[in-house]
Coordinates of C-alpha atoms in Angstrom, one line a residue:
M1 CA 98.0 76.3 79.0
K2 CA 97.8 80.0 79.0
T3 CA 100.2 82.8 79.7
I4 CA 99.6 85.0 82.7
I5 CA 101.1 88.4 83.1
W6 CA 101.2 89.3 86.8
Y7 CA 101.1 93.0 87.0
Q8 CA 102.4 94.8 90.1
N9 CA 104.1 98.3 89.9
D10 CA 104.4 98.1 86.1
L11 CA 101.0 99.3 84.9
R12 CA 101.9 100.0 81.3
V13 CA 102.4 98.4 77.8
D14 CA 105.4 100.5 76.8
D15 CA 108.8 99.2 77.7
H16 CA 107.3 96.1 79.4
R17 CA 109.4 92.9 79.1
P18 CA 106.8 90.4 80.4
L19 CA 104.3 91.7 77.8
E20 CA 106.7 91.4 75.0
E21 CA 107.7 87.9 76.1
A22 CA 104.0 86.9 76.4
L23 CA 103.3 88.1 72.8
R24 CA 106.1 85.7 71.5
H25 CA 103.9 82.7 72.4
D26 CA 100.7 81.5 70.8
D27 CA 98.9 80.7 74.0
P28 CA 96.0 82.8 75.3
I29 CA 97.2 85.7 77.4
E30 CA 95.6 87.2 80.6
G31 CA 96.7 90.1 82.6
H32 CA 96.1 90.0 86.4
Y33 CA 96.6 92.6 89.1
I34 CA 96.3 91.5 92.7
I35 CA 95.8 93.8 95.7
P36 CA 97.2 92.3 98.9
Q37 CA 94.6 92.0 101.6
E38 CA 97.0 93.6 104.2
E39 CA 97.0 96.8 102.2
L40 CA 93.3 97.3 102.9
I41 CA 93.4 97.0 106.7
E42 CA 95.1 99.0 109.4
N43 CA 98.8 98.3 109.9
R44 CA 100.5 98.3 113.3
F45 CA 100.8 102.1 113.1
G46 CA 97.1 102.5 112.7
H47 CA 97.1 103.4 109.0
T48 CA 95.5 101.7 106.0
P49 CA 98.2 101.5 103.4
L50 CA 95.9 102.0 100.4
G51 CA 94.1 105.2 101.3
P52 CA 91.3 106.6 99.2
R53 CA 93.4 108.8 96.9
R54 CA 95.9 106.0 96.3
L55 CA 92.9 103.7 95.5
Q56 CA 91.5 106.2 93.1
F57 CA 94.8 106.7 91.2
L58 CA 95.2 102.9 91.1
N59 CA 91.7 102.4 89.7
E60 CA 92.3 105.1 87.0
S61 CA 95.7 103.5 86.1
L62 CA 94.1 100.0 85.8
D63 CA 91.3 101.3 83.6
D64 CA 93.9 102.8 81.3
L65 CA 96.0 99.6 81.3
A66 CA 92.9 97.6 80.5
G67 CA 92.2 99.7 77.5
S68 CA 95.7 99.2 76.1
L69 CA 95.7 95.5 76.8
A70 CA 92.2 95.1 75.2
A71 CA 93.6 96.6 72.0
L72 CA 96.0 93.6 72.0
G73 CA 93.3 91.1 72.7
I74 CA 94.3 90.6 76.4
P75 CA 91.8 90.9 79.2
L76 CA 92.8 92.4 82.6
F77 CA 91.4 91.0 85.9
V78 CA 91.8 92.7 89.3
H79 CA 91.6 90.7 92.5
V80 CA 92.2 91.0 96.3
G81 CA 94.3 88.2 97.9
H82 CA 97.4 86.2 97.2
P83 CA 98.6 85.2 93.7
L84 CA 98.7 81.5 94.6
D85 CA 95.0 81.7 95.3
M86 CA 94.2 83.2 91.9
F87 CA 96.4 81.4 89.4
E88 CA 96.8 77.8 88.1
P89 CA 100.4 77.1 88.9
T90 CA 100.9 75.0 85.8
D91 CA 100.4 78.0 83.4
R92 CA 103.2 80.2 82.1
L93 CA 103.8 83.1 84.6
L94 CA 105.6 86.3 83.6
F95 CA 106.1 89.3 85.9
Q96 CA 108.3 92.2 86.7
R97 CA 110.1 92.1 90.0
S98 CA 109.2 94.5 92.7
I99 CA 111.6 96.3 95.1
G100 CA 110.0 96.2 98.6
Y101 CA 110.8 93.5 101.2
N102 CA 107.2 92.2 101.5
E103 CA 106.7 92.2 97.8
R104 CA 109.9 90.3 97.2
K105 CA 108.9 87.8 99.8
R106 CA 105.5 87.2 98.1
E107 CA 107.3 86.7 94.8
R108 CA 109.6 84.1 96.3
E109 CA 106.5 82.3 97.7
V110 CA 105.0 82.2 94.2
M111 CA 108.1 81.1 92.4
T112 CA 108.8 78.4 95.0
A113 CA 105.3 76.9 94.5
W114 CA 105.1 77.4 90.7
Q115 CA 105.1 74.2 88.7
G116 CA 104.9 75.6 85.2
E117 CA 107.2 78.0 83.4
C118 CA 107.9 81.1 85.4
Q119 CA 110.0 84.1 84.3
A120 CA 110.8 87.2 86.4
F121 CA 112.1 90.4 84.7
D122 CA 113.7 93.6 86.0
G123 CA 112.2 96.9 84.9
F124 CA 111.4 99.1 87.8
M125 CA 114.9 100.7 87.9
L126 CA 116.8 102.7 85.3
Y127 CA 119.9 100.5 85.2
P128 CA 120.4 96.8 85.2
R129 CA 122.6 95.3 88.0
D130 CA 125.6 94.8 85.8
E131 CA 125.7 98.5 85.1
I132 CA 126.0 99.4 88.8
P133 CA 129.8 99.3 89.4
F134 CA 129.8 98.2 93.0
E135 CA 129.8 94.8 94.8
K136 CA 128.5 96.7 97.9
L137 CA 126.4 99.8 97.4
P138 CA 128.1 103.0 98.7
F139 CA 126.5 104.5 101.7
L140 CA 126.4 108.0 100.3
F141 CA 124.4 109.1 97.2
T142 CA 127.2 111.3 95.9
E143 CA 129.6 108.3 95.5
F144 CA 126.9 106.4 93.7
R145 CA 126.0 109.2 91.4
K146 CA 129.6 109.9 90.4
A147 CA 130.2 106.3 89.5
V148 CA 127.0 105.8 87.6
E149 CA 126.1 109.0 85.7
N150 CA 128.9 109.0 83.2
D151 CA 129.2 105.3 82.4
A152 CA 126.0 103.4 83.2
R153 CA 123.5 102.8 80.4
P154 CA 119.9 101.5 80.7
D155 CA 118.7 98.4 78.8
R156 CA 117.2 98.9 75.4
L157 CA 113.8 100.7 75.5
I158 CA 111.0 98.4 74.2
E159 CA 108.7 100.9 72.5
R160 CA 104.9 100.4 72.4
S161 CA 102.3 103.1 72.4
P162 CA 99.3 102.9 74.8
A163 CA 95.8 102.7 73.4
K164 CA 93.6 105.8 73.2
E165 CA 90.6 104.1 74.8
L166 CA 89.9 103.3 78.5
R167 CA 88.2 100.1 79.6
A168 CA 86.7 100.0 83.1
V169 CA 88.0 97.1 85.1
D170 CA 85.8 95.3 87.6
F171 CA 87.5 97.0 90.6
P172 CA 87.0 94.7 93.6
I173 CA 87.0 97.5 96.3
A174 CA 84.3 100.0 97.1
Y175 CA 85.8 103.3 98.1
E176 CA 84.5 106.9 98.6
Q177 CA 85.6 109.1 95.8
P178 CA 88.0 111.7 97.3
R179 CA 86.9 115.3 96.9
Y180 CA 88.8 117.3 94.4
D181 CA 90.6 120.4 95.8
A182 CA 91.3 123.1 93.2
R183 CA 94.4 124.1 95.1
T184 CA 96.2 120.9 94.3
A185 CA 99.6 120.9 92.6
F186 CA 98.8 117.5 91.2
P187 CA 95.7 117.9 89.0
F188 CA 96.3 114.7 87.0
R189 CA 94.6 111.3 86.4
G190 CA 96.3 108.0 86.8
G191 CA 97.3 105.9 83.8
E192 CA 100.0 105.4 81.2
R193 CA 98.5 107.9 78.7
A194 CA 98.2 110.5 81.4
G195 CA 101.9 109.9 82.3
W196 CA 103.0 110.3 78.7
E197 CA 101.0 113.5 78.4
R198 CA 102.5 114.9 81.6
L199 CA 106.0 114.0 80.5
A200 CA 105.5 115.7 77.1
A201 CA 104.0 118.8 78.7
Y202 CA 106.8 119.1 81.1
L203 CA 109.5 118.6 78.5
A204 CA 107.8 121.2 76.3
G205 CA 108.9 124.0 78.5
P206 CA 109.0 123.8 82.3
V207 CA 112.0 121.5 82.4
R208 CA 114.2 124.3 81.2
T209 CA 113.9 126.0 84.5
Y210 CA 113.5 123.0 86.8
K211 CA 116.7 123.7 88.9
E212 CA 115.4 127.2 89.8
T213 CA 111.8 126.1 90.5
R214 CA 112.1 122.7 92.0
N215 CA 111.6 123.9 95.5
G216 CA 108.3 125.7 94.6
F217 CA 104.8 124.4 95.3
G218 CA 103.0 124.9 91.9
V219 CA 102.0 122.5 89.2
D220 CA 105.0 123.1 86.9
D221 CA 107.6 123.8 89.5
S222 CA 108.5 120.2 89.5
S223 CA 108.0 117.3 87.0
K224 CA 105.1 115.6 88.9
L225 CA 106.3 112.3 87.3
S226 CA 106.8 110.5 90.6
A227 CA 103.3 109.0 90.7
Y228 CA 103.6 107.5 87.3
L229 CA 107.0 106.1 88.1
A230 CA 105.8 104.7 91.4
N231 CA 103.1 102.5 89.9
G232 CA 105.0 101.9 86.7
S233 CA 102.7 103.8 84.3
L234 CA 106.0 105.3 83.1
S235 CA 109.3 103.4 83.1
P236 CA 112.4 105.4 84.1
R237 CA 113.9 104.4 80.8
R238 CA 111.1 106.1 79.0
V239 CA 111.6 109.3 81.0
L240 CA 115.4 109.2 80.3
H241 CA 114.8 108.5 76.6
E242 CA 112.5 111.5 76.2
L243 CA 114.7 113.7 78.2
E244 CA 117.7 112.9 76.0
Q245 CA 115.6 113.5 72.9
H246 CA 114.7 116.9 74.3
E247 CA 118.4 117.7 75.0
R248 CA 119.4 116.7 71.5
S249 CA 116.7 119.0 70.1
Y250 CA 117.0 122.0 72.4
G251 CA 120.3 121.6 74.2
A252 CA 121.1 120.5 77.7
N253 CA 121.3 122.9 80.6
E254 CA 121.6 122.7 84.4
S255 CA 117.8 122.1 84.7
T256 CA 117.6 119.2 82.3
Y257 CA 120.6 117.6 84.1
W258 CA 118.8 118.1 87.4
L259 CA 115.8 116.0 86.2
Y260 CA 118.3 113.2 85.5
F261 CA 119.9 113.9 88.9
E262 CA 116.5 113.3 90.5
L263 CA 116.1 110.1 88.5
L264 CA 119.5 109.0 90.1
W265 CA 118.2 109.8 93.6
R266 CA 115.2 107.5 92.9
E267 CA 117.6 104.9 91.5
F268 CA 119.8 105.1 94.5
F269 CA 117.0 104.5 97.0
Q270 CA 115.7 101.5 95.0
W271 CA 119.2 99.8 95.2
V272 CA 119.4 100.7 98.9
A273 CA 116.0 99.0 99.5
L274 CA 117.1 95.9 97.6
E275 CA 120.4 95.6 99.5
Q276 CA 119.0 96.4 103.0
G277 CA 115.8 94.4 102.8
K278 CA 114.0 94.2 106.2
R279 CA 116.7 96.4 107.8
L280 CA 115.4 99.4 106.1
F281 CA 112.3 99.4 108.3
R282 CA 114.0 99.1 111.7
A283 CA 113.6 101.9 114.2
Q284 CA 117.4 102.4 114.2
G285 CA 117.5 102.2 110.4
I286 CA 120.4 100.9 108.3
R287 CA 122.9 102.8 110.4
S288 CA 121.9 100.8 113.5
K289 CA 122.0 104.2 115.2
Q290 CA 120.5 104.0 118.7
K291 CA 117.9 106.7 119.2
T292 CA 115.0 106.9 121.7
W293 CA 111.8 107.5 119.7
R294 CA 108.6 108.4 121.4
V295 CA 105.0 107.5 120.4
D296 CA 102.7 110.3 121.7
D297 CA 99.3 109.8 120.1
D298 CA 98.1 113.3 120.7
V299 CA 101.3 114.8 119.2
I300 CA 101.1 112.5 116.2
G301 CA 97.5 113.2 115.7
R302 CA 98.1 117.0 115.6
W303 CA 100.9 116.5 113.2
Q304 CA 98.8 114.4 110.9
A305 CA 95.9 116.9 111.0
G306 CA 98.1 119.9 110.4
E307 CA 97.5 121.4 113.8
T308 CA 100.9 121.6 115.4
G309 CA 100.9 125.4 115.6
V310 CA 103.9 125.6 113.3
D311 CA 102.4 127.2 110.2
F312 CA 104.8 125.9 107.5
V313 CA 104.4 122.3 108.8
D314 CA 100.7 122.6 109.1
A315 CA 100.2 124.0 105.6
F316 CA 102.1 121.1 104.1
M317 CA 100.2 118.5 106.1
R318 CA 96.8 120.1 105.2
E319 CA 97.8 120.0 101.5
L320 CA 98.7 116.3 101.8
N321 CA 95.4 115.5 103.5
A322 CA 93.3 117.5 100.9
T323 CA 95.1 116.4 97.8
G324 CA 97.4 113.4 98.3
W325 CA 100.4 115.4 97.2
M326 CA 103.2 117.4 98.9
S327 CA 106.3 118.9 97.3
N328 CA 109.7 117.3 97.9
R329 CA 110.8 120.3 100.0
G330 CA 107.6 120.0 102.1
R331 CA 108.3 116.3 102.7
Q332 CA 111.8 117.0 104.0
I333 CA 110.6 119.7 106.3
V334 CA 107.6 117.8 107.9
A335 CA 109.7 114.6 108.2
S336 CA 112.5 116.4 109.9
Y337 CA 110.1 118.2 112.2
F338 CA 108.3 114.9 113.1
A339 CA 111.5 113.0 113.9
K340 CA 113.9 115.7 115.1
E341 CA 111.7 118.3 116.8
L342 CA 108.8 116.1 118.0
G343 CA 111.0 113.0 118.6
Q344 CA 108.4 110.6 117.3
D345 CA 109.1 107.2 115.7
W346 CA 109.9 108.1 112.1
R347 CA 108.3 104.9 110.9
I348 CA 104.9 106.2 112.0
G349 CA 105.3 109.3 109.8
A350 CA 106.5 107.1 106.9
S351 CA 103.4 104.9 107.3
Y352 CA 101.1 107.9 107.2
F353 CA 102.7 109.0 104.0
E354 CA 102.2 105.5 102.6
S355 CA 98.5 105.8 103.2
M356 CA 98.1 109.3 101.9
L357 CA 100.6 109.9 99.0
I358 CA 99.4 109.3 95.5
D359 CA 103.0 108.8 94.5
Y360 CA 103.9 106.4 97.3
D361 CA 107.0 104.3 96.5
V362 CA 108.3 102.0 99.2
A363 CA 112.0 102.7 98.5
S364 CA 111.9 106.4 98.0
N365 CA 109.4 107.0 100.9
T366 CA 111.2 104.8 103.5
G367 CA 114.7 105.9 102.3
N368 CA 113.8 109.6 102.6
W369 CA 112.1 109.3 106.0
A370 CA 115.1 107.3 107.4
Y371 CA 117.4 110.0 105.9
Q372 CA 115.6 112.8 107.6
A373 CA 115.4 110.9 110.9
G374 CA 119.2 110.5 110.9
V375 CA 119.1 106.7 110.6
G376 CA 119.5 106.4 106.8
N377 CA 121.9 107.4 104.1
D378 CA 122.9 110.7 105.6
S379 CA 126.3 111.1 107.3
R380 CA 125.5 114.5 108.8
D381 CA 122.2 113.8 110.6
R382 CA 121.0 117.3 109.5
R383 CA 118.1 119.2 111.0
F384 CA 115.8 121.6 109.2
N385 CA 115.2 125.0 110.7
V386 CA 111.5 125.5 109.9
T387 CA 111.6 129.3 110.3
R388 CA 114.5 129.6 108.0
Q389 CA 112.9 127.3 105.5
Q390 CA 109.7 129.3 105.3
D391 CA 111.6 132.6 105.0
T392 CA 113.5 131.1 102.1
Y393 CA 110.8 129.2 100.2
D394 CA 107.6 131.0 101.2
P395 CA 108.8 134.5 102.0
T396 CA 105.5 136.2 101.2
G397 CA 103.4 133.5 103.0
A398 CA 101.5 132.8 99.8
F399 CA 101.7 129.0 100.3
R400 CA 100.8 129.1 104.0
N401 CA 97.9 131.5 103.3
S402 CA 96.4 129.2 100.7
W403 CA 96.2 126.2 103.2
L404 CA 95.7 127.8 106.6

């Protein structure tokens, strides 16, 4: 018998409970990462979930993970398909649970069919369930935040440093290397070491002014940790641990708190996704709010291409297409415009983001899109005034000029 670590969105060795459990046994250990076939073909909205930039970042992250596992004597294998077609169900299986509906369904299929020892661990969220003081999650983030931020504590951090060497995996998908665009606000590689380096660099200075700069469009205007959190190269516990270390050394301020505040937004959307399951992806959203959505292919095509004629929207969409990145402010603006001004089915926009964003995360992406469409966790059903937004956040037109 051997021990299998089934990797999903937990591409690290630090703070990794399945790995630590595996190392407690004397059996041979293998790491496996499996890409679902459906992520490589067009979905019902006409988008391939794993677009080229996401594939590149995934490949880089797996190369980094393979190096760290090799230092522990553990090989890493990468496949396309379903876990039950790859594993011997009498071995020991260890894995970290995912959040998305389809991912949880796949995990249930595996656990139902498994004949040997099988252990599933939590680790994608900051807090364990018994630290969330609600039987039913509150609808609004503010209520969640106030109850959690003062009393909840994460599980103990399991510290393990990544190795310094990469090891190229046998990546089973051929893809065209995306062209690098020097204008990108995300000039980073994938992988755990890259995530640690970015976290250290951000906490070394830029975090001190995060509250003032977070709506900007430059490299250090925001943390740029979301991609590493999304594929699990960093655990949220590691980020909080390092942030608290920084505050003990240099003092807390509004900006260091605001980075924690954003971790709580991420946390909130993860719990919403778990609680709502398949309902999160309905056209009427979790509010069951009846709206008439349109699907106009030419309108959607112009929005995707950054050719709507609305400069601020077009600049953000061209940045996304060229780099796989867009600021949080930009995401809110283009999502609101797509759903509220163009009246298009918000799920199509969310699907396009899934294909394009390096930092795609099912709960955050879907939760934010539903929020902007007025069918998610927003009681006010707000609408962004694009002209006012560009006058506030790009008054000189510098961002627009760089992309148009």
